[in-house]
Short mmCIF file of C-alpha atoms in Angstrom, two decimals:
data_model
loop_
_atom_site.label_atom_id
_atom_site.label_comp_id
_atom_site.label_asym_id
_atom_site.label_seq_id
_atom_site.Cartn_x
_atom_site.Cartn_y
_atom_site.Cartn_z
CA MET A 392 144.70 101.17 79.18
CA PRO A 393 141.52 99.65 77.22
CA THR A 394 139.86 98.80 80.77
CA LEU A 395 140.48 102.95 81.85
CA LEU A 396 139.36 104.46 78.87
CA LEU A 397 135.72 102.15 79.15
CA GLY A 398 135.85 103.16 82.91
CA LEU A 399 135.58 106.93 81.89
CA ILE A 400 133.21 106.31 78.85
CA ALA A 401 131.24 104.53 81.53
CA VAL A 402 131.56 107.50 84.16
CA ALA A 403 130.72 109.88 81.23
CA VAL A 404 127.58 107.90 80.36
CA PHE A 405 126.30 107.59 84.04
CA ILE A 406 126.34 111.20 84.38
CA VAL A 407 124.09 112.16 80.92
CA MET A 408 122.23 109.43 82.45
CA LEU A 409 121.45 110.69 85.53
CA GLY A 410 120.75 114.09 84.01
CA THR A 411 118.17 112.89 82.07
CA LEU A 412 116.88 109.85 83.79
CA ARG A 413 117.64 110.94 87.78
CA TRP A 414 118.85 108.98 90.21
CA TRP A 415 116.54 105.61 90.38
CA SER A 416 116.30 105.05 86.86
CA THR A 417 119.94 105.20 86.31
CA ALA A 418 120.90 103.38 88.84
CA LEU A 419 118.66 100.38 88.01
CA ILE A 420 120.15 100.49 84.44
CA ALA A 421 123.45 100.59 86.01
CA VAL A 422 123.37 97.49 87.88
CA ILE A 423 121.14 95.17 85.63
CA ILE A 424 123.98 96.39 83.04
CA ALA A 425 126.70 95.33 85.32
CA THR A 426 125.48 92.35 86.42
CA THR A 427 123.71 90.55 82.87
CA LEU A 428 125.97 92.50 79.80
CA VAL A 429 129.31 93.24 81.56
CA PRO A 430 129.79 90.89 84.51
CA ARG A 431 133.94 91.20 84.24
CA PRO A 432 137.16 92.18 86.51
CA ILE A 433 137.89 95.97 85.75
CA GLY A 434 141.65 94.99 86.96
CA VAL A 435 141.64 96.50 90.22
CA GLU A 436 142.64 94.81 93.60
CA ILE A 437 142.18 95.77 97.25
CA ALA A 438 144.16 93.81 99.47
CA GLY A 439 144.55 91.28 96.71
CA VAL A 440 140.99 90.78 95.73
CA PRO A 441 140.25 91.64 92.22
CA LEU A 442 137.22 93.61 91.93
CA GLN A 443 134.26 93.01 89.24
CA THR A 444 132.21 95.56 87.44
CA TYR A 445 129.33 94.22 89.50
CA ASP A 446 130.67 94.96 93.09
CA VAL A 447 131.60 98.45 92.18
CA VAL A 448 128.13 99.03 91.17
CA ILE A 449 126.32 97.32 93.59
CA VAL A 450 128.20 98.71 96.20
CA GLY A 451 127.96 102.49 95.12
CA VAL A 452 124.23 102.24 94.62
CA PHE A 453 124.33 100.69 98.02
CA VAL A 454 126.33 103.45 99.52
CA ILE A 455 124.36 105.81 98.19
CA GLY A 456 120.99 104.53 98.74
CA PHE A 457 122.24 103.93 102.58
CA VAL A 458 123.30 107.82 102.92
CA VAL A 459 119.79 108.96 101.04
CA SER A 460 117.23 106.36 103.06
CA ARG A 461 119.49 106.13 106.61
CA ARG A 462 118.35 102.63 106.95
CA PRO A 463 120.17 99.61 106.56
CA ASN A 464 117.83 97.18 104.44
CA PHE A 465 119.87 93.96 105.63
CA ALA A 466 118.72 93.46 108.86
CA LEU A 467 117.76 90.13 108.31
CA PHE A 468 121.10 89.25 107.17
CA LEU A 469 122.88 90.81 110.32
CA PRO A 470 123.07 86.84 112.22
CA PHE A 471 125.02 85.78 108.73
CA LEU A 472 127.17 88.72 109.08
CA VAL A 473 127.95 88.34 112.69
CA LEU A 474 128.76 84.66 111.81
CA LEU A 475 130.55 85.33 108.70
CA VAL A 476 133.07 87.94 110.15
CA LEU A 477 133.61 85.57 113.07
CA GLY A 478 134.47 82.81 111.16
CA ALA A 479 136.72 84.85 108.97
CA ILE A 480 138.57 86.11 111.89
CA PHE A 481 139.03 83.53 114.05
CA GLU A 482 138.43 80.19 112.29
CA TRP A 483 139.00 79.86 108.58
CA GLU A 484 142.60 79.94 107.26
CA PRO A 485 143.21 83.64 106.17
CA ASP A 486 144.13 83.37 102.49
CA PRO A 487 143.15 85.62 98.87
CA GLN A 488 141.07 83.28 98.02
CA LEU A 489 138.84 83.38 101.53
CA SER A 490 139.06 87.21 101.28
CA THR A 491 137.77 87.26 97.66
CA ASN A 492 134.73 85.05 98.59
CA VAL A 493 133.77 86.44 101.90
CA LEU A 494 133.86 90.02 100.13
CA TYR A 495 131.40 88.15 97.48
CA LEU A 496 129.02 87.00 99.84
CA LEU A 497 129.13 90.84 101.73
CA VAL A 498 128.30 92.23 97.92
CA GLY A 499 125.51 89.50 97.53
CA VAL A 500 123.95 90.88 100.49
CA ALA A 501 124.13 94.39 99.26
CA ALA A 502 122.37 93.24 96.48
CA TRP A 503 119.53 92.16 98.40
CA ALA A 504 119.09 96.04 99.97
CA VAL A 505 119.84 97.55 96.67
CA GLY A 506 116.80 95.72 95.57
CA THR A 507 114.95 96.57 98.85
CA TYR A 508 116.06 100.08 97.84
CA PHE A 509 114.43 100.41 94.39
CA ALA A 510 111.68 98.46 95.59
CA LYS A 511 110.45 100.84 98.64
CA HIS A 512 111.08 104.15 96.08
CA TYR A 513 109.50 102.28 92.82
CA VAL A 514 106.30 104.52 91.80
CA PRO A 515 103.82 102.47 90.19
CA GLY A 516 102.78 103.71 86.22
CA SER A 517 105.47 105.99 86.78
CA ARG A 518 108.74 106.65 84.46
CA HIS A 519 110.14 103.95 86.83
CA GLU A 520 107.80 101.51 85.90
CA THR A 521 108.54 102.51 82.48
CA VAL A 522 112.17 102.27 82.70
CA LEU A 523 112.10 98.57 84.99
CA ILE A 524 109.95 96.52 82.46
CA VAL A 525 111.57 98.72 78.99
CA SER A 526 114.99 97.68 80.48
CA LEU A 527 114.17 94.26 81.31
CA THR A 528 112.80 93.40 78.17
CA VAL A 529 115.08 95.09 76.06
CA LEU A 530 117.87 92.69 77.75
CA ILE A 531 116.14 89.31 77.65
CA LEU A 532 115.34 90.48 74.13
CA PHE A 533 118.88 91.14 73.51
CA GLN A 534 119.73 87.90 75.16
CA ALA A 535 117.21 85.82 72.97
CA VAL A 536 119.18 87.52 69.93
CA VAL A 537 122.27 86.49 70.49
CA THR A 538 121.27 82.41 71.66
CA VAL A 539 119.72 82.51 68.21
CA LEU A 540 123.01 83.71 66.44
CA GLN A 541 124.97 81.26 68.89
CA ALA A 542 123.08 78.11 67.99
CA SER A 543 123.25 79.16 64.29
CA GLY A 544 126.85 78.85 64.43
CA VAL A 545 127.71 82.23 64.58
CA PRO A 546 130.96 82.88 67.33
CA ILE A 547 129.41 86.07 69.27
CA PHE A 548 130.24 85.89 72.93
CA ALA A 549 131.90 82.40 72.76
CA LEU A 550 132.64 80.45 75.39
CA GLN A 551 136.03 80.18 77.05
CA GLY A 552 138.71 77.34 77.91
CA ARG A 553 137.35 74.39 79.66
CA THR A 554 133.52 75.58 79.68
CA ALA A 555 134.26 75.80 75.89
CA GLU A 556 135.42 72.04 75.61
CA LEU A 557 132.48 70.24 78.09
CA GLU A 558 129.79 72.62 76.73
CA GLY A 559 130.62 73.72 73.44
CA GLY A 560 127.67 73.68 70.91
CA ARG A 561 124.93 75.36 73.52
CA ALA A 562 124.09 78.16 73.65
CA SER A 563 124.99 80.70 76.54
CA GLY A 564 123.93 84.32 75.90
CA THR A 565 126.47 86.76 77.03
CA PHE A 566 127.33 84.81 80.09
CA SER A 567 130.12 82.37 80.19
CA HIS A 568 128.19 79.19 81.20
CA PRO A 569 125.15 78.29 78.96
CA GLY A 570 123.05 77.16 82.25
CA THR A 571 123.51 80.99 83.48
CA VAL A 572 121.16 82.42 80.76
CA GLY A 573 117.99 80.13 81.64
CA LYS A 574 118.77 80.80 85.49
CA VAL A 575 118.49 84.26 84.78
CA MET A 576 115.17 84.49 82.83
CA ILE A 577 113.88 82.67 85.67
CA LEU A 578 115.18 85.00 88.22
CA PHE A 579 113.65 88.18 86.65
CA MET A 580 109.84 86.23 86.48
CA ALA A 581 109.85 87.86 89.77
CA ILE A 582 109.43 91.22 88.46
CA LEU A 583 108.08 90.65 85.04
CA LEU A 584 105.05 88.59 86.17
CA PRO A 585 103.76 91.00 88.39
CA LEU A 586 104.25 93.59 85.81
CA THR A 587 101.68 91.37 83.65
CA GLY A 588 98.90 92.90 85.71
CA SER A 589 100.10 96.28 85.72
CA ALA A 590 97.63 98.86 85.53
CA THR A 591 99.36 100.53 82.38
CA ALA A 592 98.40 98.80 79.32
CA ARG A 593 101.74 99.16 77.64
CA THR A 594 103.48 97.69 81.01
CA ARG A 595 101.47 94.85 80.71
CA ARG A 596 102.05 93.99 77.25
CA LEU A 597 105.82 94.25 77.12
CA ALA A 598 105.89 92.35 80.09
CA TYR A 599 103.39 89.64 78.55
CA PHE A 600 106.30 89.82 75.29
CA ALA A 601 109.44 89.34 77.64
CA VAL A 602 107.68 86.30 79.36
CA LEU A 603 107.19 84.90 75.93
CA VAL A 604 110.32 85.72 74.46
CA ALA A 605 112.07 84.37 77.79
CA LEU A 606 111.64 80.95 76.77
CA VAL A 607 113.95 81.54 73.70
CA PRO A 608 117.28 81.28 75.51
CA VAL A 609 116.18 78.98 77.92
CA GLY A 610 115.12 76.46 75.36
CA LEU A 611 118.61 77.09 73.32
CA SER A 612 120.59 76.69 76.50
CA GLU A 613 119.69 73.10 76.42
CA SER A 614 119.60 73.07 80.24
CA ARG A 615 117.02 70.65 81.95
CA ALA A 616 116.64 72.11 85.05
CA ASN A 617 116.08 75.89 83.49
CA PHE A 618 113.79 74.39 81.00
CA VAL A 619 111.97 72.68 83.84
CA GLY A 620 112.83 75.28 86.54
CA TYR A 621 110.46 77.99 83.69
CA LEU A 622 107.95 76.58 82.83
CA LEU A 623 107.31 75.61 86.75
CA ALA A 624 107.46 78.94 87.30
CA LEU A 625 104.76 79.97 84.93
CA LEU A 626 102.59 77.07 85.87
CA VAL A 627 102.99 78.25 89.79
CA TRP A 628 101.87 81.32 88.84
CA PHE A 629 98.78 79.97 86.80
CA ILE A 630 98.02 77.74 89.34
CA ILE A 631 97.63 80.37 92.54
CA MET A 632 96.29 83.34 90.24
CA PRO A 633 93.18 84.93 91.38
CA ALA A 634 89.91 83.87 89.82
CA ARG A 635 89.17 87.36 88.49
CA SER A 636 92.63 88.07 86.93
CA ALA A 637 92.51 88.96 83.45
CA LYS A 638 91.60 86.57 80.78
CA ALA A 639 94.98 87.42 78.92
CA SER A 640 96.90 85.98 82.27
CA ARG A 641 94.91 82.85 81.90
CA PHE A 642 95.54 82.20 78.56
CA VAL A 643 99.22 83.38 78.09
CA VAL A 644 100.44 81.03 80.55
CA PRO A 645 99.23 77.54 79.17
CA ALA A 646 100.05 78.75 75.85
CA VAL A 647 103.61 79.65 76.77
CA VAL A 648 103.89 76.00 78.54
CA LEU A 649 102.40 74.14 75.78
CA ALA A 650 104.90 76.22 73.10
CA GLY A 651 107.71 75.60 75.07
CA ALA A 652 107.01 71.83 75.23
CA LEU A 653 106.55 71.54 71.87
CA ILE A 654 109.63 73.58 70.46
CA PHE A 655 112.42 72.62 72.87
CA SER A 656 110.82 69.09 74.49
CA GLY A 657 113.20 67.29 71.42
CA THR A 658 116.62 68.63 72.95
CA ILE A 659 115.80 68.29 76.40
CA ILE A 660 114.62 65.11 75.74
CA ASP A 661 117.44 64.04 74.17
CA ARG A 662 119.75 65.48 76.76
CA PHE A 663 118.22 63.21 79.43
CA THR A 664 118.46 60.25 77.35
CA GLY A 665 122.40 61.02 76.69
CA ASP A 666 122.73 61.54 80.45
CA PRO A 667 119.58 60.42 82.27
CA GLU A 668 121.26 60.48 85.79
CA GLY A 669 122.98 63.99 85.56
CA GLY A 670 126.43 62.38 85.41
CA ALA A 671 128.34 61.89 88.98
CA ARG A 672 125.30 64.12 90.65
CA GLN A 673 124.85 61.34 93.30
CA HIS A 674 128.54 60.91 93.68
CA PHE A 675 128.98 64.41 94.37
CA VAL A 676 126.16 64.94 97.03
CA GLU A 677 127.98 61.44 98.69
CA VAL A 678 131.02 63.47 98.95
CA ALA A 679 129.19 66.80 100.15
CA LEU A 680 127.82 65.05 103.39
CA GLU A 681 130.97 62.81 104.23
CA ALA A 682 132.47 66.52 103.92
CA ILE A 683 129.93 68.42 105.90
CA SER A 684 129.76 65.20 108.69
CA LYS A 685 133.49 65.99 109.37
CA ASN A 686 132.95 69.41 109.86
CA PRO A 687 129.03 70.27 110.71
CA TRP A 688 129.55 73.31 112.77
CA LEU A 689 132.17 75.27 111.04
CA GLY A 690 132.77 74.55 107.46
CA VAL A 691 135.96 74.36 105.33
CA GLY A 692 135.76 78.45 104.81
CA PRO A 693 133.93 80.49 101.67
CA GLY A 694 135.36 79.46 98.52
CA ASN A 695 137.45 76.13 100.04
CA TYR A 696 135.22 73.46 98.84
CA ILE A 697 137.53 72.65 96.17
CA PRO A 698 140.78 73.07 97.70
CA VAL A 699 139.45 71.33 101.08
CA VAL A 700 136.99 68.64 99.71
CA GLY A 701 139.32 67.80 96.69
CA GLN A 702 142.00 66.70 98.95
CA THR A 703 139.83 63.46 99.56
CA ASP A 704 138.21 62.97 96.14
CA ASN A 705 139.70 63.31 93.03
CA LEU A 706 136.64 64.75 90.90
CA THR A 707 136.02 67.33 93.21
CA ALA A 708 140.08 68.29 93.10
CA GLN A 709 139.29 68.82 89.00
CA GLY A 710 137.62 71.27 89.70
CA TRP A 711 133.63 69.62 90.06
CA ARG A 712 131.52 70.75 93.03
CA VAL A 713 128.27 69.30 94.50
CA HIS A 714 125.73 70.49 92.18
CA ASN A 715 123.88 71.60 95.26
CA VAL A 716 123.42 75.28 96.35
CA PHE A 717 122.41 74.26 100.10
CA LEU A 718 124.59 71.38 100.38
CA LEU A 719 127.49 73.38 99.04
CA GLU A 720 126.60 76.48 101.21
CA ILE A 721 126.57 74.22 104.48
CA THR A 722 129.82 72.75 103.43
CA GLU A 723 131.29 76.17 102.94
CA LEU A 724 129.91 77.89 105.86
CA GLY A 725 128.75 75.22 108.11
CA ILE A 726 125.20 74.50 109.19
CA PRO A 727 124.48 77.35 111.64
CA THR A 728 125.77 80.03 109.18
CA ALA A 729 124.33 78.70 106.12
CA LEU A 730 120.61 78.37 108.01
CA PHE A 731 120.88 82.26 108.59
CA PHE A 732 122.64 82.89 105.10
CA PHE A 733 119.22 81.20 103.88
CA LEU A 734 116.87 82.67 106.26
CA PRO A 735 115.84 86.31 104.57
CA ALA A 736 115.21 84.02 101.33
CA VAL A 737 113.02 81.55 103.84
CA VAL A 738 111.33 84.83 105.47
CA LEU A 739 110.40 86.31 101.97
CA ILE A 740 108.49 82.76 100.87
CA ILE A 741 106.37 82.50 104.12
CA LEU A 742 105.64 86.44 103.80
CA SER A 743 104.41 85.61 100.25
CA ILE A 744 102.26 82.96 100.88
CA ARG A 745 100.56 85.02 103.40
CA LEU A 746 99.86 87.58 101.23
CA MET A 747 99.68 85.66 97.81
CA ARG A 748 95.55 86.03 98.09
CA ARG A 749 95.56 89.50 98.26
CA VAL A 750 94.08 90.58 94.67
CA ASP A 751 96.06 94.00 95.36
CA GLU A 752 99.74 94.87 94.06
CA THR A 753 100.99 93.13 96.94
CA GLY A 754 99.26 90.26 96.20
CA ALA A 755 100.72 90.27 92.61
CA TRP A 756 104.26 90.71 94.02
CA ALA A 757 103.64 88.07 96.52
CA ARG A 758 102.81 85.58 94.02
CA GLY A 759 105.58 86.77 91.48
CA ALA A 760 108.08 85.68 94.44
CA ILE A 761 106.68 82.20 95.05
CA ALA A 762 106.27 81.71 91.12
CA ALA A 763 109.83 82.47 90.84
CA ALA A 764 111.13 80.94 93.71
CA ALA A 765 109.39 77.34 92.43
CA GLY A 766 111.34 77.71 89.57
CA THR A 767 114.83 78.87 91.15
CA LEU A 768 114.40 75.64 93.52
CA VAL A 769 114.69 73.29 90.96
CA THR A 770 117.94 75.00 89.46
CA ALA A 771 119.22 75.33 93.08
CA VAL A 772 119.37 71.17 93.58
CA THR A 773 120.71 70.33 90.89
CA GLY A 774 123.35 72.51 90.08
CA TRP A 775 125.72 75.07 91.84
CA GLY A 776 125.40 78.11 89.65
CA LEU A 777 123.14 80.28 91.50
CA MET A 778 126.37 80.90 93.85
CA ASN A 779 128.54 81.79 90.52
CA GLY A 780 129.49 84.90 89.25
CA SER A 781 126.86 87.50 88.70
CA ILE A 782 124.15 85.25 88.86
CA PHE A 783 124.37 85.20 92.74
CA MET A 784 123.75 88.88 92.68
CA ILE A 785 121.13 89.05 90.48
CA TRP A 786 118.76 86.34 92.82
CA PHE A 787 119.54 88.36 95.66
CA LEU A 788 118.74 91.38 94.07
CA CYS A 789 115.87 90.02 92.73
CA MET A 790 114.70 88.77 95.98
CA GLY A 791 115.53 92.17 97.61
CA PHE A 792 113.03 93.78 95.64
CA SER A 793 110.55 90.96 95.84
CA PHE A 794 110.76 91.63 99.66
CA GLY A 795 110.56 95.69 99.43
CA MET A 796 107.59 95.27 97.07
CA LEU A 797 105.69 92.94 99.49
CA GLY A 798 106.98 95.81 102.56
CA ARG A 799 105.11 98.92 100.98
CA ARG A 800 102.40 100.97 102.74
CA GLY A 801 99.23 101.57 100.94
CA SER A 802 99.16 99.22 98.44
CA PRO A 803 97.02 100.35 95.52
CA GLU A 804 94.66 98.45 93.32
CA PHE A 805 96.32 96.59 90.51
CA GLY A 806 95.53 95.51 87.17
CA PRO A 807 93.59 96.60 83.67
CA THR A 808 90.64 96.49 86.15
CA ALA A 809 92.20 99.21 88.72
CA ALA A 810 92.61 101.39 85.40
CA THR A 811 89.39 101.78 84.57
CA ALA A 812 88.51 101.72 88.16
CA ARG A 813 90.19 104.94 88.54
CA ALA A 814 89.24 106.44 85.10
CA LYS A 815 85.48 106.16 86.16
CA ARG A 816 86.21 107.72 89.87
CA GLY A 817 87.86 110.74 87.73
CA THR A 818 85.33 111.11 85.58
CA ARG A 819 82.60 111.26 88.60
CA THR A 820 85.07 113.40 90.03
CA ARG A 821 84.62 116.33 87.39
CA GLN A 822 81.38 115.97 87.07
CA ALA A 823 80.50 116.95 90.52
CA ARG A 824 83.13 119.62 89.96
CA VAL A 825 81.20 120.51 87.20
CA SER A 826 77.62 120.30 88.92
CA ALA A 827 79.30 122.56 92.09
CA ALA A 828 80.31 125.24 89.86
#
């Protein structure tokens, strides 16, 4: 009954928002809330597969977006989808676990398509931009407040079960693991960093504020990889920034890096000192490589890493996966399917590198994608959390948004100087009209 009641309330709120903010803004807010604040089961199963809040919201936006745009927005994933379906039908042992994880991957592809859809209908300087930056800023500020309270001993959004036993004492925000909140902050850099160059002053200020505040949950969650990844993303953004960029950008980024190093370095160094080798990570890599060598082409099946690989390794049988997203997916999907799974991300990076020297809006989004990818890569090769829960959806949503922004036509002038230039052109136009009259 509580789930049904919450569902009815959510639908009512959605309808009210739809009438006030219109479809694009309402859909964006719904996706952000479902993936970051309430990523939980809704108590409904389809063919034995339990549905999550983000499954329903992402698929709903995907279907409506497809009907409206008449374009699939996931063409790069077609080879992966074909191999995934063939593997599920002919190769991997059918069971509820396989079905759940195949659906999980399919919703991830839908999240990419939704991100692309949002980007193609995004209007810079409009209500779209305001809703986007305000939503992300409020979310990050909320995560910062929650992590501060958690670090102060307040039992809010407390960890549960085994995670609480292993990770107790670390802040986790509204998520179920301390490592998740920092990864989300890094992923959102793909959107926040480009918006620091918006032609709208309010957007620029909020974007800078959000980038600064994101340091709080990253630091308080005490994840070494996330801390390094966050600082690396900012450093890469600073390094590839055009020389003509605003002075504020060239001051804020180094200041954040220095502040992060000074404030949280003690805690991070303590974790490095207490566990310099990262636990049994090397052992897990060896186990994964051995599993890949046994079945390199077809894999063990999505979600079957622990049941299959755990038959030959005691630690894996206890629930420990290889701490490397690429090795994990190769083990589960096989080399060909895993390559096609990561192909769109590779295409995004290649396209971003080609466009990053541009000084317009496209160049800014290209640099944001590169910076976020650099930070995300650190977390991808040191853990498997990017493929866990709603963070996978956020990852593909952000990449899809970046990809969509790079594919926009007629990229406008960007940055505070663009606003000045447009104002001057407007003044000249009005003067010309007066003279003509």
